[in-house]
Coordinates of C-alpha atoms in Angstrom, one line a residue:
Chain A
G29 CA -25.5 18.1 -3.9
E30 CA -24.0 19.2 -0.5
N31 CA -24.6 22.9 0.5
V32 CA -22.4 24.4 3.4
E33 CA -23.3 27.5 5.1
Q34 CA -20.8 29.3 7.2
H35 CA -21.4 32.2 9.7
P36 CA -20.3 34.8 10.4
S37 CA -18.6 36.1 7.3
T38 CA -16.4 38.4 9.2
L39 CA -15.6 38.4 13.0
S40 CA -13.6 40.8 15.2
V41 CA -12.3 39.8 18.6
Q42 CA -10.0 41.3 21.1
E43 CA -6.9 39.4 21.8
G44 CA -7.3 36.9 24.6
D45 CA -11.1 36.4 23.8
S46 CA -12.7 33.4 22.2
A47 CA -14.0 33.1 18.7
V48 CA -16.6 30.8 17.4
I49 CA -17.4 30.0 13.8
K50 CA -20.4 28.0 12.8
C51 CA -21.1 25.8 9.9
T52 CA -24.2 23.8 8.7
Y53 CA -24.4 21.2 6.1
S54 CA -27.1 19.6 4.1
D55 CA -26.1 16.1 3.1
S56 CA -26.6 13.7 6.0
A57 CA -24.0 11.3 4.4
S58 CA -21.2 13.8 5.0
N59 CA -18.7 12.2 7.4
Y60 CA -15.7 14.3 7.3
F61 CA -15.4 18.0 8.4
P62 CA -12.0 19.8 8.2
W63 CA -11.2 23.3 9.0
Y64 CA -8.8 25.3 6.9
K65 CA -6.9 28.6 7.8
Q66 CA -5.8 30.9 4.9
E67 CA -3.6 33.7 5.9
L68 CA -3.5 36.8 3.3
G69 CA -1.8 35.7 0.2
K70 CA -1.1 32.2 1.4
R71 CA -2.5 28.8 0.8
P72 CA -5.2 27.2 2.8
Q73 CA -3.9 24.7 5.5
L74 CA -5.7 22.3 7.6
I75 CA -6.0 23.2 11.2
I76 CA -8.2 20.6 12.6
D77 CA -10.7 18.0 11.2
I78 CA -13.4 15.8 12.7
R79 CA -15.1 12.7 11.6
S80 CA -18.7 11.8 12.0
N81 CA -18.2 9.2 14.8
V82 CA -16.7 11.8 17.1
G83 CA -18.6 14.7 18.6
E84 CA -15.7 16.9 19.6
K85 CA -12.0 17.2 19.2
K86 CA -9.4 19.5 20.6
D87 CA -5.9 20.7 19.9
Q88 CA -4.3 23.2 22.0
R89 CA -6.3 26.3 21.6
I90 CA -8.4 25.1 18.9
A91 CA -11.6 22.6 19.1
V92 CA -14.4 21.6 16.8
T93 CA -17.6 20.2 17.8
L94 CA -20.0 18.3 15.5
N95 CA -23.7 17.7 16.0
K96 CA -24.8 15.0 13.3
T97 CA -28.7 15.4 14.2
A98 CA -28.6 19.0 13.7
K99 CA -26.1 18.8 10.7
H100 CA -24.0 21.6 12.3
F101 CA -20.4 21.9 13.3
S102 CA -18.2 24.6 14.9
L103 CA -14.8 25.8 15.5
H104 CA -13.7 27.3 18.7
I105 CA -10.6 29.4 19.2
T106 CA -9.8 30.2 22.8
E107 CA -7.2 32.8 24.0
T108 CA -7.1 34.3 20.6
Q109 CA -3.7 36.1 19.3
P110 CA -2.9 38.4 16.5
E111 CA -1.5 35.6 14.4
D112 CA -4.8 33.8 14.5
S113 CA -6.1 36.7 12.2
A114 CA -6.9 34.9 8.7
V115 CA -9.7 33.5 6.7
Y116 CA -11.2 30.2 8.0
F117 CA -13.1 27.7 5.9
C118 CA -15.1 25.0 6.8
A119 CA -15.9 22.0 4.6
A120 CA -17.9 18.7 4.5
K121 CA -17.3 15.6 2.7
N122 CA -19.2 12.4 1.9
S123 CA -17.8 9.3 0.5
G124 CA -17.1 11.0 -2.7
Y125 CA -14.1 13.1 -3.7
A126 CA -15.3 16.6 -3.4
L127 CA -14.7 18.9 -0.4
N128 CA -17.6 21.2 -0.2
F129 CA -16.4 24.5 1.3
G130 CA -18.2 27.3 3.1
K131 CA -17.7 30.7 2.1
G132 CA -15.3 31.7 4.7
T133 CA -15.1 33.7 7.9
S134 CA -12.5 36.6 8.1
L135 CA -11.2 36.6 11.5
L136 CA -9.6 39.7 13.0
V137 CA -7.9 39.6 16.3
T138 CA -7.0 43.2 17.6
P139 CA -4.3 43.5 20.3
Chain B
E185 CA 10.5 22.9 -2.5
T186 CA 8.5 20.3 -0.7
G187 CA 4.9 19.7 -0.6
V188 CA 2.7 21.0 -3.5
T189 CA 4.1 23.6 -6.1
Q190 CA 2.4 25.5 -8.8
T191 CA 3.8 27.6 -11.5
P192 CA 3.4 30.3 -12.7
R193 CA 2.4 32.3 -9.5
H194 CA 0.9 35.0 -11.4
L195 CA -0.7 34.9 -15.1
V196 CA -2.1 37.7 -17.1
M197 CA -3.6 36.4 -20.4
G198 CA -5.7 37.9 -23.2
M199 CA -9.0 36.1 -24.0
T200 CA -7.5 34.7 -27.2
N201 CA -4.3 33.2 -25.7
K202 CA -3.5 29.6 -24.6
K203 CA -1.7 28.9 -21.5
S204 CA -1.3 26.1 -19.0
L205 CA -0.9 26.0 -15.3
K206 CA 1.3 23.5 -13.7
C207 CA 1.1 21.6 -10.3
E208 CA 3.6 19.2 -8.9
Q209 CA 3.2 17.3 -5.6
H210 CA 6.2 15.8 -3.8
L211 CA 4.1 14.0 -1.2
G212 CA 3.6 10.5 -2.7
H213 CA -0.2 11.3 -2.9
N214 CA -2.4 9.5 -5.5
A215 CA -5.2 12.1 -5.7
M216 CA -5.0 15.6 -7.2
Y217 CA -7.5 18.5 -7.4
W218 CA -8.2 21.8 -9.0
Y219 CA -9.9 24.4 -7.3
K220 CA -11.1 27.9 -8.3
Q221 CA -11.1 30.6 -5.6
S222 CA -13.0 33.8 -6.3
A223 CA -13.5 36.8 -4.1
K224 CA -16.9 36.3 -1.8
K225 CA -17.4 32.8 -3.3
P226 CA -16.6 29.5 -1.6
L227 CA -13.6 27.4 -2.9
E228 CA -15.2 25.6 -6.0
L229 CA -13.9 22.1 -7.1
M230 CA -13.2 21.8 -10.7
F231 CA -11.6 18.4 -11.3
V232 CA -10.5 15.5 -9.4
Y233 CA -7.9 12.9 -10.4
S234 CA -7.3 9.6 -8.7
L235 CA -4.5 7.5 -9.9
E236 CA -4.1 9.6 -12.9
E237 CA -7.8 9.0 -13.9
R238 CA -10.4 11.9 -13.9
V239 CA -13.1 11.0 -11.4
E240 CA -14.9 14.2 -11.0
N241 CA -15.7 17.1 -13.3
N242 CA -18.0 19.7 -11.9
S243 CA -19.6 21.1 -14.7
V244 CA -16.4 23.2 -15.8
P245 CA -16.7 25.0 -19.1
S246 CA -14.6 23.3 -22.0
R247 CA -12.2 26.3 -22.0
F248 CA -10.5 24.5 -19.1
S249 CA -8.9 21.4 -19.9
P250 CA -7.0 19.2 -17.2
E251 CA -4.3 16.8 -17.9
C252 CA -2.7 14.3 -15.4
P253 CA 0.3 12.5 -17.0
N254 CA 1.2 10.9 -13.7
S255 CA 0.4 11.0 -10.1
S256 CA 2.9 13.7 -9.4
H257 CA 1.8 16.2 -11.8
L258 CA -1.4 17.9 -12.9
F259 CA -1.8 20.6 -15.6
L260 CA -4.7 22.9 -16.4
H261 CA -4.9 24.1 -20.2
L262 CA -6.6 27.4 -20.6
H263 CA -7.9 28.9 -24.0
T264 CA -10.4 31.5 -24.9
L265 CA -10.9 32.5 -21.3
Q266 CA -13.5 35.1 -20.2
P267 CA -12.7 38.1 -17.7
E268 CA -14.9 36.3 -15.2
D269 CA -12.4 33.5 -15.1
S270 CA -10.1 35.7 -13.3
A271 CA -9.4 34.0 -10.0
L272 CA -6.9 32.3 -7.7
Y273 CA -6.5 28.7 -9.0
L274 CA -5.4 26.3 -6.5
C275 CA -4.0 22.7 -6.7
A276 CA -4.3 20.2 -4.0
S277 CA -3.4 16.6 -3.4
S278 CA -4.3 13.9 -0.9
Q279 CA -3.3 10.5 0.1
G280 CA -6.7 9.1 -0.9
G281 CA -9.4 10.4 -3.1
N282 CA -12.8 9.4 -1.6
T283 CA -11.8 9.0 1.9
G284 CA -11.3 11.6 4.6
Y285 CA -7.6 12.4 4.1
E286 CA -6.4 15.9 4.4
Q287 CA -6.0 17.9 1.3
Y288 CA -2.7 19.8 0.9
F289 CA -3.0 23.0 -1.1
G290 CA -0.3 24.6 -3.3
P291 CA 0.3 28.5 -3.4
G292 CA -2.0 28.9 -6.2
T293 CA -1.7 30.8 -9.6
R294 CA -3.3 34.2 -9.6
L295 CA -4.8 34.4 -13.0
T296 CA -6.0 37.8 -14.7
V297 CA -8.0 37.6 -18.0
T298 CA -7.9 40.9 -19.8

């Protein structure tokens, strides 16, 4: 089955700096790659997603890049703010039903 | 409340108890999911229902029994659980099951098995 690896497990940055989280996947048939943000005590919420026919997608301070050949995708957050502090999960999905999640990255943005 | 709701939000049960978790989605979606979230582990998919039919069961022990009476409601019946079953149980729904549609999560039920 699909195996999604996510790094780093924890990340601490200063406010205003950029943060990058990387994920790799094993199933070359995966074609949908969402990123979820989960604040402490709250539900995971989708922040951005990308499909395999696109190499990059941007939404304000958040961007995701996908390298299908290398089977990896990354989340980039620019101009980080304290409210960006949360756990971020990547996931990969093929034509089946399952979203296969990475273990999460705990991001801390310090003022 | 709109979106995906779950009850109860917290549950403490003994290993011999029987309880049920409830999920309701108000989004008009046709696929619903149960996930287990444990510390230091990825979100684990347990069950998927599409149009009220179970389409995926990820080797979940039989002490967890799902039920989907209609496309808006999903239950997880629990019996003779083990302490290692303590976790956050998240329900989610999406517009389509096997296509790349966003999954909307509920707030979860924090389960503690004593």
